[in-house]
Coordinates of C-alpha atoms and ligand atoms in Angstrom, one line a residue:
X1 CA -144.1 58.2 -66.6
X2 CA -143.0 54.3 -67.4
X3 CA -143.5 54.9 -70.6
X4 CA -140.7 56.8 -71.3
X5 CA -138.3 55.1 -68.5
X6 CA -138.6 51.6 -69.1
X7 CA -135.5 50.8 -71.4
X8 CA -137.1 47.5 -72.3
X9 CA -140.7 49.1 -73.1
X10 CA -140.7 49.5 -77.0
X11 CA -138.1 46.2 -77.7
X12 CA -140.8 44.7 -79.9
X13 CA -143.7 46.8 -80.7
X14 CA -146.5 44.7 -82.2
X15 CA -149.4 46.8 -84.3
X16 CA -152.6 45.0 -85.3
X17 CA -154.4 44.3 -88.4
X18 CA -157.8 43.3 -88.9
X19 CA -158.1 42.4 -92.3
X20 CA -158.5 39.0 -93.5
X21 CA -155.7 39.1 -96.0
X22 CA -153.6 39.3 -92.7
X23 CA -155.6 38.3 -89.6
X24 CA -157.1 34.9 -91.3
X25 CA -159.4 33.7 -89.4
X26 CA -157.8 33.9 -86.3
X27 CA -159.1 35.6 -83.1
X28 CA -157.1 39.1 -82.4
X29 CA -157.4 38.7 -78.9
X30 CA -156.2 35.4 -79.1
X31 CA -153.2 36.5 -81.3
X32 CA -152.3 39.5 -79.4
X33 CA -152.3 37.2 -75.8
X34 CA -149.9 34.5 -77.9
X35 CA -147.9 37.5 -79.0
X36 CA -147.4 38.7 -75.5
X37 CA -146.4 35.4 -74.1
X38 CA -143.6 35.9 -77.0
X39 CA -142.2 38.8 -75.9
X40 CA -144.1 41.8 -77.5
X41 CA -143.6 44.4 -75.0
X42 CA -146.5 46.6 -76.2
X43 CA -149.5 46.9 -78.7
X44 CA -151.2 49.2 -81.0
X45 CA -154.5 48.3 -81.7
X46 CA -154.8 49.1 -85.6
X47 CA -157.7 48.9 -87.4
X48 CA -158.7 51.4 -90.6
X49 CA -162.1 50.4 -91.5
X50 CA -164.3 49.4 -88.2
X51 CA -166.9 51.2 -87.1
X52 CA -166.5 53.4 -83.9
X53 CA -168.8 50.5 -82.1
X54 CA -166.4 47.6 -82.8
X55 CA -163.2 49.6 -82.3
X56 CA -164.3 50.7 -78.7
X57 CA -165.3 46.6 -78.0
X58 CA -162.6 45.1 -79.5
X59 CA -160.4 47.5 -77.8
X60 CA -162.0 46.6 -74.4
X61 CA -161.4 43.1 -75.0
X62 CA -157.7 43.9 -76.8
X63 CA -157.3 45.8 -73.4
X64 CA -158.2 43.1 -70.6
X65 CA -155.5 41.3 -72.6
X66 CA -153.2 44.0 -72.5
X67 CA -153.7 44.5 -68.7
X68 CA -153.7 40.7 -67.7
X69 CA -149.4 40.7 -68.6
X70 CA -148.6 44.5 -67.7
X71 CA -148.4 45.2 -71.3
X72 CA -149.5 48.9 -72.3
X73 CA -152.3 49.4 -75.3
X74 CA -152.2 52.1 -77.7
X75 CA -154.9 53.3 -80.3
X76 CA -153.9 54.4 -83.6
X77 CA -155.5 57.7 -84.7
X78 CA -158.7 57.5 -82.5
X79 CA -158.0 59.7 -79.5
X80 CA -161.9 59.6 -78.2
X81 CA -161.7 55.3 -78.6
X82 CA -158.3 55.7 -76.4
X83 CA -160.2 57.6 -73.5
X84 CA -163.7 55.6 -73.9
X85 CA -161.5 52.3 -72.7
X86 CA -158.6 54.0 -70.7
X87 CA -155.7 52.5 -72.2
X88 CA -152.4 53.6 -72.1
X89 CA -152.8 55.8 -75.2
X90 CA -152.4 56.8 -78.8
X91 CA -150.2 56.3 -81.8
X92 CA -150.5 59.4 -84.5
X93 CA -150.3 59.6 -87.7
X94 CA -148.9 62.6 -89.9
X95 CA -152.5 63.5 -90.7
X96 CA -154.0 62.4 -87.8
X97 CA -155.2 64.7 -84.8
X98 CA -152.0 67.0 -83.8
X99 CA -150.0 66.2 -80.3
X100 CA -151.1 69.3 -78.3
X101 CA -155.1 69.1 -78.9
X102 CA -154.4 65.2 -78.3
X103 CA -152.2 66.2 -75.1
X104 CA -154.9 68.2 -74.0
X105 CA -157.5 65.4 -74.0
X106 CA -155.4 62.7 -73.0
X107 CA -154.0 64.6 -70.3
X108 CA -150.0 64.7 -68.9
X109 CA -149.3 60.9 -68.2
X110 CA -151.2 59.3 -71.6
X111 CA -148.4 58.1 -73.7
X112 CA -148.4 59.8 -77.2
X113 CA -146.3 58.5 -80.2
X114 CA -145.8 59.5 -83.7
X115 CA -144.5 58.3 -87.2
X116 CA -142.2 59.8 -88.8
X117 CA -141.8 59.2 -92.6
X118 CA -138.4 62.1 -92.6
X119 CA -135.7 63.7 -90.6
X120 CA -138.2 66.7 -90.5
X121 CA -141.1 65.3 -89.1
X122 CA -138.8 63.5 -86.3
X123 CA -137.5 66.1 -84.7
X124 CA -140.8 68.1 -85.3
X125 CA -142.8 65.3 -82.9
X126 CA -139.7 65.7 -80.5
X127 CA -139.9 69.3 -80.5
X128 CA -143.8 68.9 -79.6
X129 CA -143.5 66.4 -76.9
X130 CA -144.0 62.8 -78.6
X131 CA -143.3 60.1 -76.0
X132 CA -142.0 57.8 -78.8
X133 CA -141.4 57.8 -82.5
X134 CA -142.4 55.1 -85.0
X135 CA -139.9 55.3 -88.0
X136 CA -140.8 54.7 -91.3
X137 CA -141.1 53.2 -93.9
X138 CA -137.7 51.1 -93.6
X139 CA -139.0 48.1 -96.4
X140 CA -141.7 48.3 -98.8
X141 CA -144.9 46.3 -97.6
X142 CA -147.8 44.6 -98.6
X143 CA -149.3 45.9 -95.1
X144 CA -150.0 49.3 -95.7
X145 CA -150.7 50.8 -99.3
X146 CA -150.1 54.5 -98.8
X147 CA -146.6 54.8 -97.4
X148 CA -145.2 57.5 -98.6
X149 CA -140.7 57.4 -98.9
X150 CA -139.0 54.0 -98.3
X151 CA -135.9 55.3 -95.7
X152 CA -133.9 52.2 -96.1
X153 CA -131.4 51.2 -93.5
X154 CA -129.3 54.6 -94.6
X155 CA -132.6 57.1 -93.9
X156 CA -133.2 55.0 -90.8
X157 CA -129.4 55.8 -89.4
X158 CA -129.5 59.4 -90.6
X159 CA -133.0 60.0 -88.9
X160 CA -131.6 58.8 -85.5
X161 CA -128.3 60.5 -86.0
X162 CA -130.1 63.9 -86.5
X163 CA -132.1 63.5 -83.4
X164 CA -128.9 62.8 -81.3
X165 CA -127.4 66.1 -82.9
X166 CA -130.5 68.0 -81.7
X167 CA -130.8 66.6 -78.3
X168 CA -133.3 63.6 -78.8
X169 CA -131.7 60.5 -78.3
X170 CA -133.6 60.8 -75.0
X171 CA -137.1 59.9 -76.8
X172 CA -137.5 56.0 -77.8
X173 CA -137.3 55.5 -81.3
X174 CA -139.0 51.7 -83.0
X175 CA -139.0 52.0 -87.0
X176 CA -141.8 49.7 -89.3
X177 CA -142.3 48.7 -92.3
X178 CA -141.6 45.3 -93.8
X179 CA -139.5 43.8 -90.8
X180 CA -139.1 40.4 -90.2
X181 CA -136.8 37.9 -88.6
X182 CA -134.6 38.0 -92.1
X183 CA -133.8 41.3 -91.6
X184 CA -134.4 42.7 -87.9
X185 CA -130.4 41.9 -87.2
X186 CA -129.4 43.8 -89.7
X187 CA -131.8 46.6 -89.1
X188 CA -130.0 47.0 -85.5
X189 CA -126.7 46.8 -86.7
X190 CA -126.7 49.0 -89.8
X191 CA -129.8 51.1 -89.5
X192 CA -128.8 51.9 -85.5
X193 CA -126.8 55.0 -84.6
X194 CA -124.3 54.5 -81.7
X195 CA -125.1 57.8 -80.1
X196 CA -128.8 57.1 -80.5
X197 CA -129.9 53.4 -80.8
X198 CA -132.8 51.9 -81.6
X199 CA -135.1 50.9 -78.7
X200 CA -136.7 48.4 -80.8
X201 CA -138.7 47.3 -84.0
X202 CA -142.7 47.0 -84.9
X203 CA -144.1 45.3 -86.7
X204 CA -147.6 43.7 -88.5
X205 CA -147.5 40.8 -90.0
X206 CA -144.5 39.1 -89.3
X207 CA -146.9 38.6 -85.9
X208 CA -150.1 38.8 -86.8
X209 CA -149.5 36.8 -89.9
X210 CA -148.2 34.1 -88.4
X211 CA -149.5 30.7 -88.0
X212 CA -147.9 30.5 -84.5
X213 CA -147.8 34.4 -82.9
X214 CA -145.8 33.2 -79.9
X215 CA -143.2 31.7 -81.7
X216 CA -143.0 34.7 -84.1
X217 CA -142.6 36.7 -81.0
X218 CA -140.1 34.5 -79.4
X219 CA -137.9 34.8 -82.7
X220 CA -138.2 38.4 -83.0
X221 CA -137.8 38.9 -79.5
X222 CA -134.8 36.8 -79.1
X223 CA -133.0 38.8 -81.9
X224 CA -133.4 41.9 -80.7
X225 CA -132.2 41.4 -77.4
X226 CA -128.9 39.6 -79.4
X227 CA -128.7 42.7 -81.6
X228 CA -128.9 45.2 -78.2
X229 CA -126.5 43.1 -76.5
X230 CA -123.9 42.8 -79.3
X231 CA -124.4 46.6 -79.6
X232 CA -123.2 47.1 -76.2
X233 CA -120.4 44.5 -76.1
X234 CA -119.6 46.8 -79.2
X235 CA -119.6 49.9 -77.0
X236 CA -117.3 49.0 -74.8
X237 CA -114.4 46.8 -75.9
X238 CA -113.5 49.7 -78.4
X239 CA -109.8 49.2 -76.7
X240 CA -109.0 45.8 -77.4
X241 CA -109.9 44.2 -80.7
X242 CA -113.2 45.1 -82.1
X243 CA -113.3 42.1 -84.2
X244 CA -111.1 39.7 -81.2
X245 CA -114.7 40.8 -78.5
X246 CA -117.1 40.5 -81.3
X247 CA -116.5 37.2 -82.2
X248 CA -115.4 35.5 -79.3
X249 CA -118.0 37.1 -76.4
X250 CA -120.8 35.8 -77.9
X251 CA -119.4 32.0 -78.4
X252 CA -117.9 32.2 -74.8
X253 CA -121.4 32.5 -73.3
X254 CA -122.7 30.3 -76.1
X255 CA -119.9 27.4 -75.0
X256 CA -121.3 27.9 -71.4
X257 CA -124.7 27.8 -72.3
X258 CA -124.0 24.2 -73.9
X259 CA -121.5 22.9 -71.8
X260 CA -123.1 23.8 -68.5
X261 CA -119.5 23.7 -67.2
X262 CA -118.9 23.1 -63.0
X263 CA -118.3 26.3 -61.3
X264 CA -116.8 24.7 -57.9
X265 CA -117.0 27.7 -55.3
X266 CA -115.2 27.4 -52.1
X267 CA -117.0 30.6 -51.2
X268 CA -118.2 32.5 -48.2
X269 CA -120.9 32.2 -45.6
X270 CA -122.7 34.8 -46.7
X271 CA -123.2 34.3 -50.9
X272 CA -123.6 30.9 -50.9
X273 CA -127.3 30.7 -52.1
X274 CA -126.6 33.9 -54.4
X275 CA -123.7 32.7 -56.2
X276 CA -125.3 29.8 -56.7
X277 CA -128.3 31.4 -58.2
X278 CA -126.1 33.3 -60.4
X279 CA -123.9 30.0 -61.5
X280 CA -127.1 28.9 -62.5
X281 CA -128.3 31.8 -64.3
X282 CA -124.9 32.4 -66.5
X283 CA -125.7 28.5 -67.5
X284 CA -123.1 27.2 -65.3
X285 CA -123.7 24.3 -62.9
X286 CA -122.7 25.4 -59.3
X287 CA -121.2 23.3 -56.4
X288 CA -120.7 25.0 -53.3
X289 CA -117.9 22.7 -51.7
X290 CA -115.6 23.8 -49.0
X291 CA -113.8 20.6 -47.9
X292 CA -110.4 20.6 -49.9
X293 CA -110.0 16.8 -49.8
X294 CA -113.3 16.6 -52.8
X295 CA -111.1 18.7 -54.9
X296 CA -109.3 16.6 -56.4
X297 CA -112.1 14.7 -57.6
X298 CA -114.2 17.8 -58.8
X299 CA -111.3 19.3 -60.8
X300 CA -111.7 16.1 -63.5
X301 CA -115.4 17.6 -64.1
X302 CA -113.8 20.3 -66.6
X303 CA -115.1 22.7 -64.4
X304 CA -113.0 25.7 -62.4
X305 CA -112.7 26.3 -59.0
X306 CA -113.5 30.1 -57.2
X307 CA -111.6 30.5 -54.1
X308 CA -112.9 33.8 -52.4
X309 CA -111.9 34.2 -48.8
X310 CA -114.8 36.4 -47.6
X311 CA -114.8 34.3 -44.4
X312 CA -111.6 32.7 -44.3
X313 CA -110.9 30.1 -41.4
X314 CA -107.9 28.6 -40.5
X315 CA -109.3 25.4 -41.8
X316 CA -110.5 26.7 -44.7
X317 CA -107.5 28.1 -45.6
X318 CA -105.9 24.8 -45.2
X319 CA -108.9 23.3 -47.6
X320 CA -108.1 26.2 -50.6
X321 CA -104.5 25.2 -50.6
X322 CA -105.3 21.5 -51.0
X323 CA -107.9 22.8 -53.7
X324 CA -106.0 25.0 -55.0
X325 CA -102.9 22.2 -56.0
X326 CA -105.6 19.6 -57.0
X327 CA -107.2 21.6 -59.5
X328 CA -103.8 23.3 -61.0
X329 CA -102.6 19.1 -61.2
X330 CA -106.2 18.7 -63.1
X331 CA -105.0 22.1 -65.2
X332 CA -108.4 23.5 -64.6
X333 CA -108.5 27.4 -64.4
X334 CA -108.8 28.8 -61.0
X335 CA -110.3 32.0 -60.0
X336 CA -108.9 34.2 -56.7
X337 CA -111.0 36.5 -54.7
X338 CA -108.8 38.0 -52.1
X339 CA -112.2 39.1 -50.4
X340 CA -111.1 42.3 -47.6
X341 CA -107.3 41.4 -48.5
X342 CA -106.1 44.2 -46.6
X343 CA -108.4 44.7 -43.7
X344 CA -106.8 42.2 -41.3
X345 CA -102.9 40.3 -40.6
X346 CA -105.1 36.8 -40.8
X347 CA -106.3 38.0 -44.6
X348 CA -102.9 39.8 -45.4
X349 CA -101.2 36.5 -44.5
X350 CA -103.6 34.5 -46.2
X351 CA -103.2 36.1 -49.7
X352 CA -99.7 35.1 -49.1
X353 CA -100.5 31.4 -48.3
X354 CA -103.0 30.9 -50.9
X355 CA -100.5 32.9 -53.6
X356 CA -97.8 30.7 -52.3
X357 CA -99.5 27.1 -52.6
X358 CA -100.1 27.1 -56.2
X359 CA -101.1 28.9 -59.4
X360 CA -103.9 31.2 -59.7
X361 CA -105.2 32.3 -63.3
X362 CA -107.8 35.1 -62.4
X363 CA -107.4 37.4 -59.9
X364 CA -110.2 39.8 -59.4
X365 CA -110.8 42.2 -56.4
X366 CA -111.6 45.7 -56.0
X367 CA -108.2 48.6 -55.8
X368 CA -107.9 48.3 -52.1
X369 CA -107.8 44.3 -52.7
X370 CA -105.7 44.4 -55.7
X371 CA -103.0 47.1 -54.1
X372 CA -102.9 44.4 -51.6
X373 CA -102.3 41.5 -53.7
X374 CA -99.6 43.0 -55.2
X375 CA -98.0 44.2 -51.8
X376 CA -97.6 47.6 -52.5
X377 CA -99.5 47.9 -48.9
X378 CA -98.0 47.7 -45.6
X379 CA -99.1 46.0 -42.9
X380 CA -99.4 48.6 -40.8
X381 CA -102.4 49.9 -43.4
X382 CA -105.3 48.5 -42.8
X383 CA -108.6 48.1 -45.4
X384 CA -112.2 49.0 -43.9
X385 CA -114.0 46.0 -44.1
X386 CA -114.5 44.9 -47.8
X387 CA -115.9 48.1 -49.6
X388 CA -113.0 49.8 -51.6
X389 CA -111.7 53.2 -51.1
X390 CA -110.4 54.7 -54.5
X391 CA -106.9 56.7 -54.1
X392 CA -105.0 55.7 -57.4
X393 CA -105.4 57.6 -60.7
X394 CA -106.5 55.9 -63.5
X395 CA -103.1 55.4 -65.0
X396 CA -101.7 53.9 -62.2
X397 CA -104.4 51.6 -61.5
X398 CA -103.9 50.6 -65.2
X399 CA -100.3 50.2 -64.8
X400 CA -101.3 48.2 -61.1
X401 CA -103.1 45.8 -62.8
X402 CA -101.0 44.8 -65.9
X403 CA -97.8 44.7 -63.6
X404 CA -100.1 42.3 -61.2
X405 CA -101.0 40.3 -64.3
X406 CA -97.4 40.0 -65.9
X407 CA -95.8 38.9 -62.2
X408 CA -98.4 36.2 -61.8
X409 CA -98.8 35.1 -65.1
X410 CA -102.1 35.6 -64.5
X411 CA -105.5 37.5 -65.7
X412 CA -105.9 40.6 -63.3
X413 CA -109.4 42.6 -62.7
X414 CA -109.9 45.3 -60.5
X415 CA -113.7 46.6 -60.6
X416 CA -115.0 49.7 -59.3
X417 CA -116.7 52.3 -61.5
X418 CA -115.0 51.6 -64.5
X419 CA -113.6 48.2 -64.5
X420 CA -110.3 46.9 -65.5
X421 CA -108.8 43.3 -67.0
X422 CA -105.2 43.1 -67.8
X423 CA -103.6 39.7 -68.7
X424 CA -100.1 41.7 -68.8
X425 CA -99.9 42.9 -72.6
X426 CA -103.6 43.8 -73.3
X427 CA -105.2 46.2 -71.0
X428 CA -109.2 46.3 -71.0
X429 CA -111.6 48.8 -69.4
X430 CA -115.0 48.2 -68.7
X431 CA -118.0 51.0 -67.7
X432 CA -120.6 49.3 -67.7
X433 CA -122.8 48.5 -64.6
X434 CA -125.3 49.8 -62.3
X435 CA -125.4 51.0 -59.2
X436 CA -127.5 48.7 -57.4
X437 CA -124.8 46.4 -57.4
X438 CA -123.0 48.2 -55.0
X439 CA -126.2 48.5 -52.9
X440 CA -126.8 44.4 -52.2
X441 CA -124.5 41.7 -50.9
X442 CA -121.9 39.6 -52.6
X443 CA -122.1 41.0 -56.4
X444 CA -118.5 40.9 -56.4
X445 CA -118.6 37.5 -55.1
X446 CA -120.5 36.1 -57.5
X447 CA -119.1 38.4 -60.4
X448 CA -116.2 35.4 -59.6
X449 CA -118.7 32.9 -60.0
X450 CA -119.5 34.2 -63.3
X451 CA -116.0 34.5 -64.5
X452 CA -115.7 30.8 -63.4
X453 CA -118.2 29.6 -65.8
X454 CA -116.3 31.6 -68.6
X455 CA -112.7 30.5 -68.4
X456 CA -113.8 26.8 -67.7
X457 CA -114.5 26.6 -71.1
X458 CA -112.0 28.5 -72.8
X459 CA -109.3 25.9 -73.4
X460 CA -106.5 28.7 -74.4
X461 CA -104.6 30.6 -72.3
X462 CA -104.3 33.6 -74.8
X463 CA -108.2 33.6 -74.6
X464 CA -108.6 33.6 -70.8
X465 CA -108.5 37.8 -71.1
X466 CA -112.0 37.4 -73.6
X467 CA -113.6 34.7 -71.4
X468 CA -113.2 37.5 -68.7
X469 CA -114.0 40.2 -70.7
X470 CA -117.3 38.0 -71.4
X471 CA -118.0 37.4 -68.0
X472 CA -117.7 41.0 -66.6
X473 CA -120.2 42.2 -69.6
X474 CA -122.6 39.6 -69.0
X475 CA -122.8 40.4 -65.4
X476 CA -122.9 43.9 -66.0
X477 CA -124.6 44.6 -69.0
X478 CA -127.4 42.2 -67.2
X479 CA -127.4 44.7 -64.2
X480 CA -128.1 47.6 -66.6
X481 CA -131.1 46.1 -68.4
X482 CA -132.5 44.2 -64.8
X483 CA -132.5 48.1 -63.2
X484 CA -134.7 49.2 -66.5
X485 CA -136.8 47.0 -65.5
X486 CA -140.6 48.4 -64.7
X487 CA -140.9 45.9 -61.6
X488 CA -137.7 47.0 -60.3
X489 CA -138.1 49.7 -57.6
X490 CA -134.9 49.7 -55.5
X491 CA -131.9 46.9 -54.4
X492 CA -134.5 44.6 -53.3
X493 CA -136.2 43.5 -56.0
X494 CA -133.5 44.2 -58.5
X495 CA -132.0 40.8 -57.2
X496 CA -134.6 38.8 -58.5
X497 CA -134.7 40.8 -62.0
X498 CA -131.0 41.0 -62.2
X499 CA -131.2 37.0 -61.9
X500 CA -133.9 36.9 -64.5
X501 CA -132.0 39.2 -67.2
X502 CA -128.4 36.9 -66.6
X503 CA -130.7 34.0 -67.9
X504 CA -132.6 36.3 -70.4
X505 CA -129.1 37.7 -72.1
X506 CA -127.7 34.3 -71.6
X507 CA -130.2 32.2 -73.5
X508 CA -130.4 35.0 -75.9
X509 CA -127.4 35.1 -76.8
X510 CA -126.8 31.3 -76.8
X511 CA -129.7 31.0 -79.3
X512 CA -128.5 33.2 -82.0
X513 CA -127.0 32.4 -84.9
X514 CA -123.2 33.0 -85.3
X515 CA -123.3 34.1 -88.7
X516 CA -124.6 37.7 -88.2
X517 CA -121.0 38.5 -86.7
X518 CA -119.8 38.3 -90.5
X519 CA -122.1 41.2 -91.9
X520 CA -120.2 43.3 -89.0
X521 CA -117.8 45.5 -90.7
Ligands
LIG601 N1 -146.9 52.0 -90.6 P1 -145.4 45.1 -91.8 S1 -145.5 50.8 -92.4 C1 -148.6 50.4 -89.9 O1 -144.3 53.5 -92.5 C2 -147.4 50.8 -90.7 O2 -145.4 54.4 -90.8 C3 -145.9 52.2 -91.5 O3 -146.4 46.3 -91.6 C4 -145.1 53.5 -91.6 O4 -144.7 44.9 -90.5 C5 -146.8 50.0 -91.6 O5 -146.4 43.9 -92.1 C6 -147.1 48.6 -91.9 O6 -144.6 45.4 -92.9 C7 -146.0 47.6 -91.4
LIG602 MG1 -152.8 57.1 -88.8

C-alpha cells in the first residue's frame, strides 16, 4: 500500500492539538490546510477530551482537507471514528486498542502506526505488523503530561539500530516529542542510524502553535530534506574525504543557487528542451547556442560551456572547436560529452578533433565512451548506438579513468551503475541513482548540463573533482527521491517529478544554514 512505499510519506508528520493552551483561537482546519501548503506530508488528528460527536465532524472536515492535497489522515486511538469518516487510518497508543483486533476492523490496506516509548515495544509493533512507528519521547514537553522515559538523541539511535539488527529498517520510523526547528538537524544527524534512518520527525506544537503554520512547515520541512540529503552525500563519498564532501557539496550547490551561473550547451537535437529544464532546475541559467562564432562573447558571462556531440555535424564540429578555444582563452571550465564516441569513424574522428583543438576539463561518458576517449579501442570496433556495454572489471575501469584523468589533466567520469570521477590522484565512486534514468532520453546529456552549473562556480582547479562529485549526487540523489514519489508511476511521469525534486533538493539545500556542518563529527 503507499503508505508504506512512499519514501517521502512520513518527512514531517504533523499531530493535532485542540486545546487552547496550544490551538489559540485558531481554526484547526484552517491550521492543518496552512500546514500542508508547508510541507507536512501527513496528519493525525489528536484530540483527548472531545466527545465522540465532535471527533467524527471535525474529522470529516479535518479529512476534506486532508483529501483536497493527497495528504493521508490518521486518528489517534479511536478505531470506530477512523472507519465512520474513511480516512486513511489510525495511530495507537501503548494502551490503546491492540494491532490485530484493529487490523481486523480496519481491514488489510488501513494504515496502522504505533509509539514506541523503548527498544521493546519497537520491535514488538514490528513483529505485529505496524505500518509505521512513532518514537518517543526524544525531549521533554509541555504537550503531553504523561510521557513516560525521555530517549534522548542516544535512545533514539539505539531504538533504530536494534530494528535494523532484527530486520526492520524496512518499516518507517518518525520520533516526537519536543521537536522544533532548534533541534530537528541534530535529531537527524545524531539521533539517525545509518543502517536505519529516520524517515522523518512529528511534531505538535512547533505547528500548531505557530502564529504562521505554513511557515513553521516550510522551516521544518526544509531542514529535513537538508538533513536527508546530507545523510546521503554522507553515504556515499565515504572514499574521498568525509569532511572535504561535507563541506564543500552543500556550498557548491549553494554558490549555484546564488550565482545562477551560464551553462552554455552546444548540445544535441534531441535534449535541447530537457537540458534546459534541468539547467534550470540545478539553479543554472541555460543557453542553448550552437554557432561557435557567439562563444567568445558568452565565455566572459562566468559561465561553462558543455560540448556533447550527440548529433555531431560537420559544421558543428567546426562551431565546438571555435568554442572550445574561445572559452579556454576566457579560462572558463568546459565540459566534454563524447556522445556514441565509438559507434561511428565520423565520431571516432571527432573526439580526436575536438581533443586536439583545445583543453577540456570534464570529460564524462559512459565505459564504451570513455574506452574510446582514451583510445584503447580500435577502429575496427564499433559501439551500438549510444547505450554502454559493460566489459571491464571494476579495477580496470578505476585504473581507465584515473589514467584518462592524469593524460588530460582533466576531471574523468564514467557512469553506469556505480559511477566513477577521477581527477588523476583521487578516485571517487558513486552508487547512487535510479533506474528510470536509464529508461528516458538524454539523462546523461543533461547529467553534463548539471556538472556545467557546478564547476562554473568553483574557481579552483583542486576543487573541480567536488563540484563534480556535487553535480553527480544532486542529479542522482534527485532521481532516487523523484521515483519515491506517490505520483510517479513509470519513466513518464518521473520526468516531470525528477525536475521537480532537482529544484526541491536544490533550494533546500541552498536555504540551509552552513553552520550545522560543524556539529558533524
Ligand atoms: N506523543 P510537541 S510526545 C503526542 O512520546 C505526543 O509518544 C509523544 O508534542 C510520545 O511536538 C507527544 O509539542 C507530544 O513536543 C509532542
Ligand atoms: Mg493514545
Amino acid at each position: 500500500t503507499a503508505h508504506n512505499s512512499d519514501y517521502n510519506l512520513y518527512r514531517l508528520y504533523l499531530v493535532t492539538d485542540s486545546t487552547p493552551a496550544i490551538l489559540g483561537d485558531k481554526d484547526i482546519c484552517d491550521v492543518v490546510d496552512r500546514a500542508i501548503q508547508g510541507g507536512v506530508t501527513i496528519v493525525q488528528y489528536r484530540d483527548k477530551t472531545s466527545d465522540t460527536g465532535v471527533l467524527v465532524s471535525t474529522a470529516r472536515k479535518l479529512h476534506q482537507v486532508t483529501q483536497k492535497h493527497h495528504v493521508p489522515l490518521l486518528i489517534n486511538d479511536r478505531v470506530d471514528v477512523a472507519l465512520a469518516v474513511g480516512c486513511e487510518g489510525v495511530h495507537l497508543g501503548q494502551d490503546d486498542m491492540d494491532i490485530a483486533t484493529a487490523r481486523q476492523i480496519l481491514g488489510p490496506s488501513k494504515c496502522i502506526g504505533i509509539s514506541a516509548n523503548n527498544i521493546q515495544e519497537a520491535i514488538l509493533a514490528c513483529e505485529q505488523g505496524a505500518d509505521y512507528l512513532g518514537i518517543g519521547t526524544i525531549f521533554s514537553t509541555q504537550t503531553k503530561k504523561d510521557t513516560k522515559s525521555i530517549l534522548g538523541l542516544a535512545g533514539l539511535k539505539q531504538t533504530l539500530e536494534s530494528l535494523s539488527e532484527k530486520g526492520y529498517e524496512h518499516i518507517p520510523t518518525v520520533c516526537i516529542g519536543g521537536l522544533n526547528a532548534s533541534n530537528i538537524t541534530q535529531v537527524m544527524s545524531h539521533g539517525s542510524s545509518p543502517k536505519n534512518p529516520l524517515n522523518g520527525v512529528a511534531v505538535v506544537s512547533a505547528i500548531m502553535a505557530a502564529h504562521d503554520p505554513k511557515a513553521a512547515s516550510m522551516q521544518l520541512s526544509n531542514l529535513i530534506t537538508e538533513s536527508h540529503m546530507q545523510n546521503r552525500i554522507q553515504e556515499s563519498c565515504r572514499a574521498i574525504s568525509k569532511h572535504t564532501v561535507l563541506d564543500l557539496v552543500p556550498k557548491v550547490i549553494k554558490t549555484v543557487h546564488e550565482n545562477k551561473p551560464l551553462s552554455h550547451n552546444m548540445t544535441n537535437l534531441v535534449v535541447q528542451n530537457f537540458a534546459a529544464n534541468v539547467a534550470l532546475a540545478v539553479g543554472a541559467s541555460p543557453i542553448m547556442a550552437n554557432y561557435g562564432l557567439e562563444a567568445a562573447d558568452l565565455a566572459k558571462l562566468g559561465g561553462a560551456l558543455v560540448i556533447n556531440m550527440g548529433t555531431v555535424t560537420p559544421e558543428g564540429l567546426d562551431n565546438y572547436k571555435v568554442a572550445l578555444k574561445a572559452y579556454n582563452t576566457a579560462k572558463r571550465p568546459v565540459v566534454f560529452d563524447p556522445v556514441g564516441a565509438g559507434a561511428t569513424a565520423v565520431r571516432r574522428a571527432a573526439v580526436k578533433e575536438v581533443l586536439c583543438a583545445g583543453h577540456i576539463d570534464v570529460i564524462k561518458g559512459n565505459e564504451s565512451e570513455i574506452k574510446t576517449v582514451y583510445g584503447g579501442k580500435s577502429d575496427s570496433e564499433s559501439q551500438r548506438g549510444v547505450d554502454s556495454s559493460s566489459t571491464l572489471s571494476h579495477a580496470e575501469k578505476v585504473q581507465l579513468v584515473r589514467e584518462l584523468a592524469k593524460r588530460r589533466k582533466a576531471v574523468v567520469v564514467m557512469t553506469g551503475k556505480t559511477d566513477l570521477v577521477s581527477d588523476g590522484s583521487r578516485t571517487v565512486a558513486i552508487s547512487n541513482g535510479h533506474e528510470y534514468l536509464g529508461m528516458i532520453t538524454g539523462t546523461g546529456c543533461t547529467l553534463g548540463t548539471t556538472i556545467s552549473a557546478m564547476v562554473a562556480v568553483c574557481e579552483a582547479r583542486d576543487n573541480r573533482l567536488v563540484a563534480v562529485v556535487a553535480g553527480i549526487l544532486l542529479f542522482e540523489i534527485a532521481a532516487e527521491t523523484a521515483a519515491r514519489k506517490s505520483t510517479v508511476e513509470g519513466p513518464g511521469s518521473f520526468v516531470p517529478a525528477f525536475l521537480d525534486s532537482l529544484y526541491q533538493l536544490r533550494t533546500a539545500m541552498a536555504a540551509g544554514d552552513a553552520s550545522w556542518l560543524d556539529q558533524e563529527k
